[in-house]
């Protein structure tokens, strides 16, 4: 997961940049770099490998203004030329996130004579700012104008050798905060990088741009409106993860999803196609003759597997079974050495999932893949192939960003297997990749529904039961919504495929049973609508998460929230977000311990 550190001070800031990068090492990275202004020149150092190597290279470098970056790019060989900062003329830029329109920018800027020396989307930002400076010489105004042309998610920091002492930072979608002190001002991706110099933090909002000098900080919106942001005194111990503006880790982690997805999908880079190698060097060979996929996981991770089953069978045409790990490990099953066994786990240490993986191997099923958020974990170490989601540390017991990043990883697996089985045209592949790349922005728009969801939550406070309905690939999303609600608000919740209602659960429906329905505009919507009428006819109160273009009108007892974008196959990744927010706000209304619900632990390393 990429990290940014920037510093403008009255003293040599190179040690601050290096220490900051070291503090961000926990996020994972494979290359690092920094740029400073010295003697009217940009001096840039980049290295593949540990920050310690960059530190050694920078041992004699001194400067009062600089920017630094750690990058994690397993797409292709991590290389010095792809490492940040990227330079264009007098300026240098570091960036986190994904720029969606980088190809059109690259074409436009190449036509103007800019020469690209890396494969990154970031380099187009550098050239775009340089090009803007030709007509708008002030760096702040030029960065502001350039950012308005960027589509996607970003946090950036920019320096200009002809305007020394100034750093311009901006964010839209990726995290960025400022650190203020008497001797200098700083910016970073998270507070832990800046605790070495200050505890006074200012959390930038999406759409903010700021200028830092050693003496002052100025913040505006990207549209030019001046804005004030409160200073927050960090209570963070150097080892912990900062809550920032959020009340709970769960809320923070829900809102980190655009960034977590961008980081996870960074592996695809700017490419139009996906190679099996993203799952490990052996993947092409190992996936070549599989005839079945068996997914093993627990809880939320099992729900991501259940969602993926719809994708794998429909798009890749491969049969797929999803089994709760605690069942599989003790069941007498029929082994199949040609099947791919996928273990999904946030922690990588869940005892049941690890035991199920070992059990699968003990039956001679050696084609194993871990989809996991912790690179050094046991499940990763013991699997032949691996995909590391880059959700970052998940502290809240209720899993949120781990789930959506698992879904992104499983969709990549679907595309790779579909390709190997000749079920995916180049055009389809490229369209799906574009959709994946746009996900962080699409999730951001869903997060903007929080206020409406907060109001709905009030109506759940006195309820003891709730029913979640979904169909097709949104049925596992309904299951995930029910799990979230029960684990943090202690409201008993069940999920059903909507078609099953009349086979039993309809008997439960009355005015005291809220029914939450995931209702995207897909082939099953008309059928779902009839199921919803069955609920309404029995006096059930309906809460429907629809797409903007789903024609379900609100009426007495039928509450509708419309998600801004219709998202086709990837729609489950968007539709789970309002369900996470709903359970979070219901838990707040009920006053439960959101981050540490009773009787539950984050990492279930015992049986
Ligand atoms: C629910 C939740 C649990 C975990 C489960 C598996 O919010 O967090 O259901 O998903 O305990 O944990 P991992 O993914 O670490 O294997």
Coordinates of C-alpha atoms and ligand atoms in Angstrom, one line a residue:
X1 CA 0.0 0.0 0.0
X2 CA 1.6 3.2 -1.1
X3 CA 2.6 5.9 1.4
X4 CA 3.4 9.6 1.1
X5 CA 5.5 11.9 3.3
X6 CA 6.3 15.5 2.6
X7 CA 8.1 18.2 4.7
X8 CA 8.8 21.9 4.5
X9 CA 10.8 23.1 7.5
X10 CA 13.6 25.4 8.7
X11 CA 16.0 22.5 9.1
X12 CA 17.2 19.4 7.2
X13 CA 14.1 17.4 6.5
X14 CA 15.7 14.4 4.8
X15 CA 15.8 12.3 8.1
X16 CA 12.1 13.2 8.7
X17 CA 11.2 11.9 5.2
X18 CA 13.1 8.7 5.8
X19 CA 11.7 8.1 9.3
X20 CA 8.2 8.8 7.9
X21 CA 8.7 6.2 5.2
X22 CA 9.9 3.7 7.8
X23 CA 6.7 4.4 9.8
X24 CA 4.7 3.6 6.7
X25 CA 6.6 0.4 6.0
X26 CA 3.8 -1.7 7.7
X27 CA 1.5 -0.9 4.8
X28 CA 3.8 -2.9 2.5
X29 CA 5.8 -1.6 -0.5
X30 CA 8.5 -2.8 -2.9
X31 CA 10.2 0.5 -3.9
X32 CA 10.8 3.9 -2.4
X33 CA 11.9 7.3 -3.4
X34 CA 12.3 10.9 -2.5
X35 CA 12.9 14.3 -4.2
X36 CA 14.3 17.4 -2.6
X37 CA 15.1 20.9 -3.8
X38 CA 18.9 21.5 -3.4
X39 CA 20.9 24.3 -5.1
X40 CA 17.9 25.2 -7.3
X41 CA 17.8 21.6 -8.6
X42 CA 15.4 18.7 -8.0
X43 CA 17.5 15.9 -6.6
X44 CA 15.7 12.6 -6.9
X45 CA 16.7 9.2 -5.3
X46 CA 14.8 6.0 -5.9
X47 CA 15.4 2.4 -5.0
X48 CA 13.8 -0.9 -5.4
X49 CA 13.8 -2.7 -2.0
X50 CA 13.8 -1.5 1.6
X51 CA 13.6 2.1 2.8
X52 CA 16.9 1.4 4.6
X53 CA 18.6 1.3 1.2
X54 CA 17.1 4.6 0.3
X55 CA 18.3 6.0 3.6
X56 CA 21.8 4.9 2.9
X57 CA 21.7 6.5 -0.5
X58 CA 20.4 9.7 1.1
X59 CA 22.9 9.8 4.0
X60 CA 24.7 12.9 2.7
X61 CA 21.6 14.7 1.2
X62 CA 20.3 17.7 3.0
X63 CA 17.3 20.0 2.1
X64 CA 14.6 22.0 3.7
X65 CA 11.8 20.9 1.3
X66 CA 11.1 17.5 0.1
X67 CA 8.6 14.7 -0.8
X68 CA 8.9 11.0 -0.4
X69 CA 7.0 7.8 -1.3
X70 CA 6.8 4.1 -0.8
X71 CA 5.2 2.2 -3.7
X72 CA 3.8 -1.4 -3.8
X73 CA 3.6 -2.5 -7.4
X74 CA 3.7 -6.2 -8.0
X75 CA 2.5 -5.6 -11.5
X76 CA 5.6 -6.4 -13.6
X77 CA 8.9 -6.2 -11.9
X78 CA 9.0 -3.4 -9.4
X79 CA 11.5 -1.0 -11.0
X80 CA 13.3 2.2 -10.3
X81 CA 11.8 3.9 -13.3
X82 CA 8.3 3.2 -12.0
X83 CA 9.1 4.3 -8.5
X84 CA 8.0 7.8 -7.4
X85 CA 8.7 10.7 -7.4
X86 CA 8.0 11.4 -11.1
X87 CA 9.6 14.4 -12.5
X88 CA 8.6 16.7 -15.4
X89 CA 10.7 19.8 -16.0
X90 CA 11.0 21.8 -12.8
X91 CA 8.5 19.7 -10.8
X92 CA 8.4 16.4 -8.9
X93 CA 5.2 14.5 -7.8
X94 CA 4.4 11.6 -5.6
X95 CA 0.9 10.0 -5.8
X96 CA -1.3 7.4 -4.2
X97 CA -4.4 6.1 -5.9
X98 CA -5.5 5.4 -9.5
X99 CA -6.0 8.0 -12.3
X100 CA -8.6 6.6 -14.6
X101 CA -8.2 9.0 -17.5
X102 CA -4.4 8.7 -17.6
X103 CA -4.4 7.2 -21.0
X104 CA -6.2 10.1 -22.7
X105 CA -3.9 12.5 -20.7
X106 CA -0.9 10.5 -21.8
X107 CA -2.0 10.8 -25.5
X108 CA -2.7 14.5 -25.1
X109 CA 0.6 15.3 -23.3
X110 CA 2.7 13.1 -25.7
X111 CA 1.2 15.0 -28.6
X112 CA 2.5 18.2 -26.9
X113 CA 6.0 16.7 -26.8
X114 CA 6.2 15.3 -23.2
X115 CA 8.2 12.1 -23.1
X116 CA 7.1 9.4 -20.7
X117 CA 9.8 7.3 -19.0
X118 CA 7.6 5.1 -16.8
X119 CA 4.5 2.9 -17.1
X120 CA 2.7 4.7 -14.3
X121 CA -0.4 6.8 -14.3
X122 CA 1.4 9.2 -11.9
X123 CA 3.7 10.4 -14.6
X124 CA 0.8 11.9 -16.5
X125 CA 0.0 14.0 -13.4
X126 CA 3.6 15.3 -13.4
X127 CA 3.5 16.3 -17.1
X128 CA -0.1 17.7 -16.7
X129 CA 1.1 20.0 -13.9
X130 CA 4.2 21.0 -15.9
X131 CA 2.0 21.8 -18.9
X132 CA -0.4 23.8 -16.8
X133 CA 2.5 25.9 -15.4
X134 CA 3.1 27.2 -18.9
X135 CA -0.1 29.3 -18.7
X136 CA -0.5 29.4 -14.9
X137 CA 2.9 30.1 -13.4
X138 CA 1.8 29.9 -9.7
X139 CA 2.3 26.3 -8.5
X140 CA -0.7 26.3 -6.2
X141 CA -3.0 27.5 -9.0
X142 CA -1.5 25.1 -11.5
X143 CA -1.9 22.0 -9.3
X144 CA -5.5 23.1 -8.5
X145 CA -6.3 23.4 -12.2
X146 CA -4.5 20.2 -13.1
X147 CA -6.3 18.3 -10.3
X148 CA -9.7 19.4 -11.7
X149 CA -8.8 17.4 -14.9
X150 CA -8.0 14.2 -13.0
X151 CA -10.6 11.4 -12.9
X152 CA -10.0 8.8 -10.3
X153 CA -8.7 8.6 -6.8
X154 CA -5.6 10.5 -5.7
X155 CA -3.5 12.0 -3.0
X156 CA -0.5 13.9 -4.3
X157 CA 2.4 16.0 -3.1
X158 CA 4.2 18.4 -5.5
X159 CA 7.4 20.4 -5.4
X160 CA 8.8 22.9 -7.9
X161 CA 12.6 23.8 -8.1
X162 CA 11.7 27.3 -9.2
X163 CA 9.4 27.9 -6.2
X164 CA 11.5 26.4 -3.4
X165 CA 10.2 26.2 0.1
X166 CA 6.6 25.3 -1.1
X167 CA 4.9 22.0 -1.2
X168 CA 1.4 21.6 -2.7
X169 CA -0.7 18.6 -1.7
X170 CA -4.2 17.6 -2.7
X171 CA -6.6 14.7 -2.2
X172 CA -9.6 13.1 -3.8
X173 CA -10.4 9.6 -2.5
X174 CA -7.0 8.6 -1.1
X175 CA -6.1 9.6 2.5
X176 CA -3.8 12.6 3.3
X177 CA -3.3 14.7 6.4
X178 CA -1.2 17.6 7.4
X179 CA 1.1 17.9 10.5
X180 CA 1.7 21.3 11.9
X181 CA 4.6 22.5 14.1
X182 CA 6.6 25.6 14.9
X183 CA 9.6 24.5 12.9
X184 CA 7.9 23.2 9.9
X185 CA 4.8 21.8 8.2
X186 CA 4.3 18.3 6.9
X187 CA 1.9 15.9 5.1
X188 CA 1.5 12.2 5.1
X189 CA -0.8 9.3 4.3
X190 CA -1.3 8.5 8.0
X191 CA -0.5 10.1 11.3
X192 CA 2.1 7.5 12.3
X193 CA 4.5 8.9 9.8
X194 CA 4.5 12.4 11.4
X195 CA 4.4 11.6 15.2
X196 CA 8.2 12.0 15.1
X197 CA 7.7 15.8 14.5
X198 CA 4.2 16.8 15.7
X199 CA 0.9 15.7 17.2
X200 CA -1.1 18.5 15.6
X201 CA -2.8 17.0 12.6
X202 CA -5.3 18.4 10.1
X203 CA -7.3 15.8 8.2
X204 CA -7.8 16.9 4.6
X205 CA -11.2 16.2 3.1
X206 CA -11.8 14.9 -0.4
X207 CA -11.4 17.8 -2.8
X208 CA -9.0 19.7 -0.6
X209 CA -5.7 21.3 -1.8
X210 CA -3.2 22.7 0.6
X211 CA 0.0 24.7 0.4
X212 CA 2.7 24.0 3.0
X213 CA 5.7 26.2 3.7
X214 CA 8.0 26.1 6.8
X215 CA 5.9 28.9 8.3
X216 CA 2.3 28.5 7.2
X217 CA -0.4 26.3 5.7
X218 CA -3.2 27.4 3.4
X219 CA -6.2 25.1 2.5
X220 CA -8.7 25.6 -0.3
X221 CA -11.1 23.4 -2.2
X222 CA -10.2 22.3 -5.7
X223 CA -12.9 24.7 -7.0
X224 CA -11.0 27.7 -5.4
X225 CA -13.2 28.2 -2.2
X226 CA -11.0 28.8 0.9
X227 CA -11.7 26.4 3.7
X228 CA -10.7 25.9 7.4
X229 CA -10.1 22.4 8.8
X230 CA -9.8 21.8 12.5
X231 CA -6.5 20.8 14.1
X232 CA -6.8 17.5 15.9
X233 CA -4.2 16.6 18.6
X234 CA -3.2 13.0 18.0
X235 CA -3.4 10.7 21.0
X236 CA -1.8 7.9 19.0
X237 CA 1.0 5.8 20.4
X238 CA 3.6 5.4 17.7
X239 CA 2.6 1.7 17.2
X240 CA -1.1 2.2 16.9
X241 CA -3.3 3.0 13.9
X242 CA -4.9 6.5 14.1
X243 CA -8.7 7.0 14.2
X244 CA -8.5 10.5 12.7
X245 CA -11.8 12.1 12.2
X246 CA -13.8 8.9 12.7
X247 CA -15.6 7.8 15.8
X248 CA -14.8 4.1 15.3
X249 CA -12.4 1.9 13.4
X250 CA -15.3 0.3 11.7
X251 CA -16.5 3.6 10.3
X252 CA -12.9 4.5 9.3
X253 CA -12.5 1.2 7.6
X254 CA -15.8 1.5 5.7
X255 CA -14.6 4.9 4.4
X256 CA -11.1 3.6 3.6
X257 CA -12.6 1.2 1.0
X258 CA -12.0 3.4 -2.1
X259 CA -8.3 3.6 -1.1
X260 CA -8.1 -0.1 -0.1
X261 CA -9.6 -1.1 -3.5
X262 CA -7.3 1.3 -5.4
X263 CA -4.3 -0.2 -3.6
X264 CA -5.5 -3.8 -4.2
X265 CA -6.1 -3.1 -7.8
X266 CA -2.8 -1.4 -8.3
X267 CA -1.5 -4.7 -9.4
X268 CA -3.3 -4.4 -12.6
X269 CA -1.5 -1.1 -13.2
X270 CA -2.3 0.7 -16.5
X271 CA -2.6 -2.6 -18.4
X272 CA -5.5 -3.6 -20.6
X273 CA -5.1 -7.3 -19.7
X274 CA -4.5 -9.4 -16.6
X275 CA -1.8 -12.1 -16.4
X276 CA -2.0 -15.2 -14.2
X277 CA 1.3 -14.1 -12.7
X278 CA -0.5 -11.7 -10.3
X279 CA -1.4 -14.9 -8.3
X280 CA 2.3 -16.0 -8.2
X281 CA 5.0 -17.2 -10.6
X282 CA 3.5 -20.7 -10.8
X283 CA 0.0 -19.6 -11.5
X284 CA -0.1 -20.0 -15.3
X285 CA 1.1 -23.6 -15.0
X286 CA -1.0 -24.4 -12.0
X287 CA -4.3 -23.0 -13.2
X288 CA -3.9 -24.5 -16.7
X289 CA -5.7 -27.8 -16.1
X290 CA -8.0 -27.2 -13.1
X291 CA -11.5 -28.5 -13.5
X292 CA -13.2 -27.2 -10.3
X293 CA -12.7 -24.6 -7.7
X294 CA -13.2 -25.2 -4.0
X295 CA -13.4 -22.1 -1.8
X296 CA -12.8 -22.5 2.0
X297 CA -13.3 -19.7 4.4
X298 CA -15.3 -18.5 7.5
X299 CA -17.7 -15.7 8.2
X300 CA -17.4 -12.6 6.0
X301 CA -14.6 -14.2 4.0
X302 CA -16.9 -17.1 3.2
X303 CA -19.5 -14.6 1.9
X304 CA -16.9 -13.2 -0.6
X305 CA -16.4 -16.8 -1.8
X306 CA -20.1 -17.3 -2.2
X307 CA -20.3 -14.1 -4.3
X308 CA -17.3 -15.2 -6.4
X309 CA -19.0 -18.5 -7.2
X310 CA -21.6 -16.6 -9.3
X311 CA -18.8 -14.9 -11.2
X312 CA -16.6 -18.1 -11.6
X313 CA -19.4 -20.2 -13.0
X314 CA -21.0 -17.5 -15.2
X315 CA -17.9 -15.9 -16.6
X316 CA -15.2 -18.5 -16.4
X317 CA -17.5 -21.5 -16.9
X318 CA -15.8 -23.5 -14.1
X319 CA -17.8 -25.4 -11.4
X320 CA -17.2 -23.9 -8.0
X321 CA -18.1 -25.0 -4.5
X322 CA -17.9 -22.8 -1.4
X323 CA -17.6 -24.5 1.9
X324 CA -17.4 -23.2 5.5
X325 CA -13.9 -24.2 6.6
X326 CA -15.1 -25.6 10.0
X327 CA -17.3 -28.1 8.1
X328 CA -14.9 -29.1 5.4
X329 CA -12.1 -29.9 7.8
X330 CA -14.1 -32.6 9.5
X331 CA -16.2 -33.9 6.7
X332 CA -15.4 -37.0 4.6
X333 CA -15.2 -35.5 1.2
X334 CA -14.2 -36.7 -2.3
X335 CA -10.8 -35.3 -3.1
X336 CA -10.0 -34.0 -6.5
X337 CA -6.3 -33.3 -7.3
X338 CA -7.3 -31.2 -10.3
X339 CA -9.3 -28.7 -8.3
X340 CA -8.0 -25.4 -7.2
X341 CA -8.4 -24.9 -3.4
X342 CA -8.8 -21.3 -2.5
X343 CA -8.5 -20.2 1.2
X344 CA -9.8 -16.7 1.8
X345 CA -9.0 -15.0 5.0
X346 CA -8.4 -11.4 6.2
X347 CA -6.0 -12.4 9.0
X348 CA -4.5 -15.5 7.4
X349 CA -4.4 -17.1 10.8
X350 CA -8.0 -18.3 11.3
X351 CA -7.7 -21.7 12.8
X352 CA -10.6 -23.3 10.9
X353 CA -9.5 -22.0 7.5
X354 CA -5.9 -23.0 8.1
X355 CA -6.9 -26.5 9.2
X356 CA -9.2 -26.8 6.2
X357 CA -6.4 -25.8 3.9
X358 CA -4.1 -28.4 5.5
X359 CA -6.8 -31.0 5.3
X360 CA -7.3 -30.3 1.6
X361 CA -3.6 -30.7 1.0
X362 CA -3.4 -33.9 3.1
X363 CA -5.9 -35.3 0.6
X364 CA -3.5 -34.7 -2.2
X365 CA -5.0 -31.4 -3.4
X366 CA -1.9 -29.4 -3.9
X367 CA -3.2 -26.6 -6.2
X368 CA -3.8 -24.1 -3.5
X369 CA -4.3 -20.3 -3.5
X370 CA -4.5 -17.9 -0.5
X371 CA -6.4 -14.7 -0.8
X372 CA -5.3 -12.8 2.3
X373 CA -4.7 -9.4 3.8
X374 CA -1.6 -10.4 5.8
X375 CA 1.4 -11.3 3.7
X376 CA 3.4 -13.2 6.3
X377 CA 0.5 -15.2 7.7
X378 CA 0.3 -19.0 7.9
X379 CA -2.4 -19.4 5.3
X380 CA -0.2 -17.5 2.8
X381 CA 2.9 -19.3 3.7
X382 CA 1.3 -22.7 3.3
X383 CA -0.4 -22.0 -0.1
X384 CA 1.2 -22.6 -3.5
X385 CA -0.3 -19.4 -4.9
X386 CA -1.2 -16.1 -3.2
X387 CA -3.0 -12.8 -3.7
X388 CA -2.4 -10.2 -1.0
X389 CA -5.3 -7.8 -0.7
X390 CA -4.0 -4.4 0.3
X391 CA -6.8 -3.3 2.6
X392 CA -4.3 -2.2 5.2
X393 CA -4.7 -3.1 8.9
X394 CA -8.3 -3.9 9.8
X395 CA -8.9 -3.2 13.5
X396 CA -12.7 -3.2 13.8
X397 CA -13.9 -6.8 14.6
X398 CA -16.6 -6.5 11.9
X399 CA -14.8 -7.0 8.6
X400 CA -15.5 -4.4 5.9
X401 CA -12.6 -3.3 3.7
X402 CA -11.2 -6.8 3.8
X403 CA -14.4 -8.1 2.3
X404 CA -14.6 -5.6 -0.6
X405 CA -10.9 -6.1 -1.4
X406 CA -11.4 -9.9 -1.3
X407 CA -14.2 -9.5 -3.9
X408 CA -11.9 -7.4 -6.1
X409 CA -9.2 -10.2 -5.9
X410 CA -11.8 -12.9 -6.6
X411 CA -13.0 -11.0 -9.7
X412 CA -9.4 -10.8 -10.9
X413 CA -9.2 -14.6 -10.4
X414 CA -12.4 -15.0 -12.4
X415 CA -10.9 -13.0 -15.3
X416 CA -7.7 -15.0 -15.2
X417 CA -9.5 -18.4 -15.2
X418 CA -11.9 -17.2 -17.9
X419 CA -9.0 -16.2 -20.0
X420 CA -7.2 -19.5 -19.6
X421 CA -10.4 -21.3 -20.6
X422 CA -10.9 -19.0 -23.6
X423 CA -14.1 -17.6 -22.3
X424 CA -13.1 -13.9 -22.3
X425 CA -12.5 -11.7 -25.4
X426 CA -9.9 -9.0 -25.3
X427 CA -12.6 -6.4 -25.4
X428 CA -14.5 -7.9 -22.5
X429 CA -11.3 -8.1 -20.5
X430 CA -10.5 -4.5 -21.1
X431 CA -14.0 -3.4 -20.3
X432 CA -13.9 -5.3 -17.0
X433 CA -10.5 -3.8 -16.1
X434 CA -11.9 -0.3 -16.8
X435 CA -14.8 -1.1 -14.5
X436 CA -12.4 -2.3 -11.8
X437 CA -10.3 0.8 -12.1
X438 CA -13.4 3.0 -11.7
X439 CA -14.5 1.1 -8.5
X440 CA -12.8 3.4 -5.9
X441 CA -14.7 6.4 -7.4
X442 CA -18.0 4.5 -7.6
X443 CA -17.6 3.4 -3.9
X444 CA -16.9 6.9 -2.9
X445 CA -20.2 8.0 -4.4
X446 CA -22.0 5.3 -2.4
X447 CA -20.4 6.5 0.8
X448 CA -22.0 9.8 0.2
X449 CA -25.4 8.2 1.1
X450 CA -24.3 7.9 4.8
X451 CA -26.7 10.7 6.0
X452 CA -29.7 9.0 4.5
X453 CA -28.7 5.7 6.0
X454 CA -28.2 7.3 9.4
X455 CA -31.8 8.3 9.3
X456 CA -33.0 4.8 8.4
X457 CA -31.0 3.4 11.3
X458 CA -33.2 5.2 13.8
X459 CA -36.1 3.0 12.8
X460 CA -34.2 -0.2 13.7
X461 CA -33.3 0.7 17.3
X462 CA -36.4 -1.0 18.8
X463 CA -36.4 -4.0 16.5
X464 CA -35.4 -7.5 17.6
X465 CA -35.3 -9.2 14.2
X466 CA -34.6 -8.2 10.6
X467 CA -34.8 -10.1 7.3
X468 CA -32.3 -9.5 4.4
X469 CA -33.3 -10.4 0.9
X470 CA -31.2 -10.7 -2.3
X471 CA -31.1 -12.7 -5.5
X472 CA -28.3 -14.1 -7.6
X473 CA -24.9 -12.7 -6.8
X474 CA -26.6 -10.3 -4.4
X475 CA -27.9 -13.1 -2.2
X476 CA -24.4 -13.5 -0.5
X477 CA -24.4 -9.7 -0.1
X478 CA -27.7 -10.0 1.8
X479 CA -26.0 -12.6 4.0
X480 CA -23.1 -10.3 4.6
X481 CA -25.6 -7.5 5.5
X482 CA -27.4 -9.8 8.0
X483 CA -24.0 -10.9 9.6
X484 CA -22.9 -7.3 10.0
X485 CA -26.2 -6.3 11.6
X486 CA -26.3 -9.2 14.1
X487 CA -22.6 -9.0 15.1
X488 CA -22.5 -5.3 16.0
X489 CA -26.1 -4.3 16.9
X490 CA -27.1 -7.7 18.4
X491 CA -30.3 -7.6 16.3
X492 CA -31.2 -11.1 15.1
X493 CA -30.9 -11.0 11.3
X494 CA -31.4 -13.7 8.7
X495 CA -30.7 -13.5 5.0
X496 CA -32.8 -15.4 2.4
X497 CA -32.7 -15.6 -1.4
X498 CA -35.9 -13.6 -2.1
X499 CA -37.4 -16.6 -4.0
X500 CA -37.4 -18.6 -0.8
X501 CA -39.7 -16.2 1.1
X502 CA -42.9 -18.1 0.3
X503 CA -41.3 -21.4 1.3
X504 CA -41.3 -20.4 5.0
X505 CA -39.9 -17.1 6.2
X506 CA -42.9 -15.1 4.9
X507 CA -44.7 -16.5 8.0
X508 CA -42.4 -14.2 10.1
X509 CA -43.3 -11.0 8.3
X510 CA -45.3 -8.4 10.1
X511 CA -45.0 -4.7 11.0
X512 CA -42.2 -5.5 13.5
X513 CA -40.0 -7.3 11.0
X514 CA -38.0 -4.8 8.8
X515 CA -37.1 -6.3 5.5
X516 CA -34.0 -5.1 3.8
X517 CA -33.6 -5.8 0.2
X518 CA -30.6 -5.5 -2.1
X519 CA -32.3 -4.6 -5.4
X520 CA -29.9 -3.7 -8.2
X521 CA -31.2 -3.4 -11.8
X522 CA -30.4 -6.8 -13.1
X523 CA -32.2 -9.7 -14.8
X524 CA -33.8 -10.7 -11.5
X525 CA -35.2 -7.3 -10.6
X526 CA -38.8 -8.0 -11.8
X527 CA -38.9 -11.3 -9.8
X528 CA -37.5 -9.5 -6.8
X529 CA -40.2 -6.8 -7.1
X530 CA -42.9 -9.5 -6.8
X531 CA -41.2 -10.9 -3.7
X532 CA -41.2 -7.4 -2.2
X533 CA -45.0 -7.1 -2.9
X534 CA -45.4 -10.3 -1.0
X535 CA -43.7 -8.6 2.0
X536 CA -45.7 -5.4 1.7
X537 CA -49.0 -7.3 1.5
X538 CA -48.2 -8.8 4.9
X539 CA -47.5 -5.4 6.5
X540 CA -43.7 -5.7 6.4
X541 CA -41.7 -2.5 6.3
X542 CA -39.3 -2.5 3.3
X543 CA -35.9 -0.9 3.1
X544 CA -34.7 -1.2 -0.5
X545 CA -31.2 -0.5 -1.8
X546 CA -31.9 0.0 -5.5
X547 CA -29.9 1.3 -8.4
X548 CA -30.5 4.8 -9.7
X549 CA -32.3 3.4 -12.7
X550 CA -34.4 0.7 -10.9
X551 CA -38.0 1.6 -11.3
X552 CA -39.1 0.9 -7.8
X553 CA -41.2 3.8 -6.5
X554 CA -41.1 4.7 -2.8
X555 CA -44.5 4.6 -1.1
X556 CA -46.1 4.0 2.3
X557 CA -43.9 1.4 4.1
X558 CA -41.5 1.2 1.1
X559 CA -38.3 3.2 1.7
X560 CA -35.9 3.4 -1.2
X561 CA -32.2 4.4 -1.4
X562 CA -30.7 4.6 -4.9
X563 CA -27.1 3.9 -5.5
X564 CA -25.6 6.4 -7.9
X565 CA -24.2 4.0 -10.5
X566 CA -25.4 0.7 -12.0
X567 CA -22.5 -1.6 -11.9
X568 CA -23.3 -4.9 -13.7
X569 CA -21.2 -7.9 -12.6
X570 CA -19.3 -5.9 -10.0
X571 CA -22.4 -4.5 -8.4
X572 CA -22.0 -6.7 -5.2
X573 CA -19.0 -4.6 -4.3
X574 CA -21.0 -1.4 -4.3
X575 CA -24.2 -2.9 -2.8
X576 CA -22.5 -4.2 0.4
X577 CA -21.3 -0.7 1.3
X578 CA -24.7 0.7 2.4
X579 CA -25.4 -2.5 4.4
X580 CA -22.1 -1.9 6.3
X581 CA -23.1 1.7 6.9
X582 CA -26.6 0.6 8.0
X583 CA -25.4 -1.9 10.6
X584 CA -22.8 0.7 11.8
X585 CA -25.4 3.4 12.4
X586 CA -27.9 1.0 14.0
X587 CA -25.2 -0.1 16.4
X588 CA -24.5 3.6 17.2
X589 CA -28.2 4.2 17.9
X590 CA -28.2 1.1 20.2
X591 CA -25.0 2.2 21.9
X592 CA -23.1 -1.1 21.5
X593 CA -19.3 -1.5 21.5
X594 CA -19.0 -1.2 17.7
X595 CA -15.3 -2.1 17.3
X596 CA -15.3 -4.8 19.9
X597 CA -18.7 -6.5 19.9
X598 CA -19.4 -8.8 22.8
X599 CA -18.1 -12.4 22.6
X600 CA -16.2 -11.9 19.4
X601 CA -12.4 -11.6 18.5
X602 CA -10.8 -10.1 15.5
X603 CA -8.5 -13.1 14.7
X604 CA -10.0 -16.4 15.5
X605 CA -6.9 -18.4 16.0
X606 CA -8.5 -21.1 18.2
X607 CA -11.1 -23.6 17.2
Ligands
LIG1 C1 -17.3 -10.8 10.4 C2 -16.0 -11.3 10.6 C3 -15.7 -12.7 10.7 C4 -14.5 -13.1 9.9 C5 -14.1 -14.6 10.1 C6 -13.0 -15.0 9.3 O1 -17.4 -9.4 10.3 O2 -15.1 -10.5 10.7 O3 -16.8 -13.4 10.3 O4 -14.8 -12.8 8.6 O5 -13.8 -14.8 11.5 O6 -11.8 -14.2 9.5 P1 -10.6 -14.2 8.5 O7 -11.1 -13.5 7.3 O8 -9.6 -13.4 9.2 O9 -10.2 -15.6 8.2

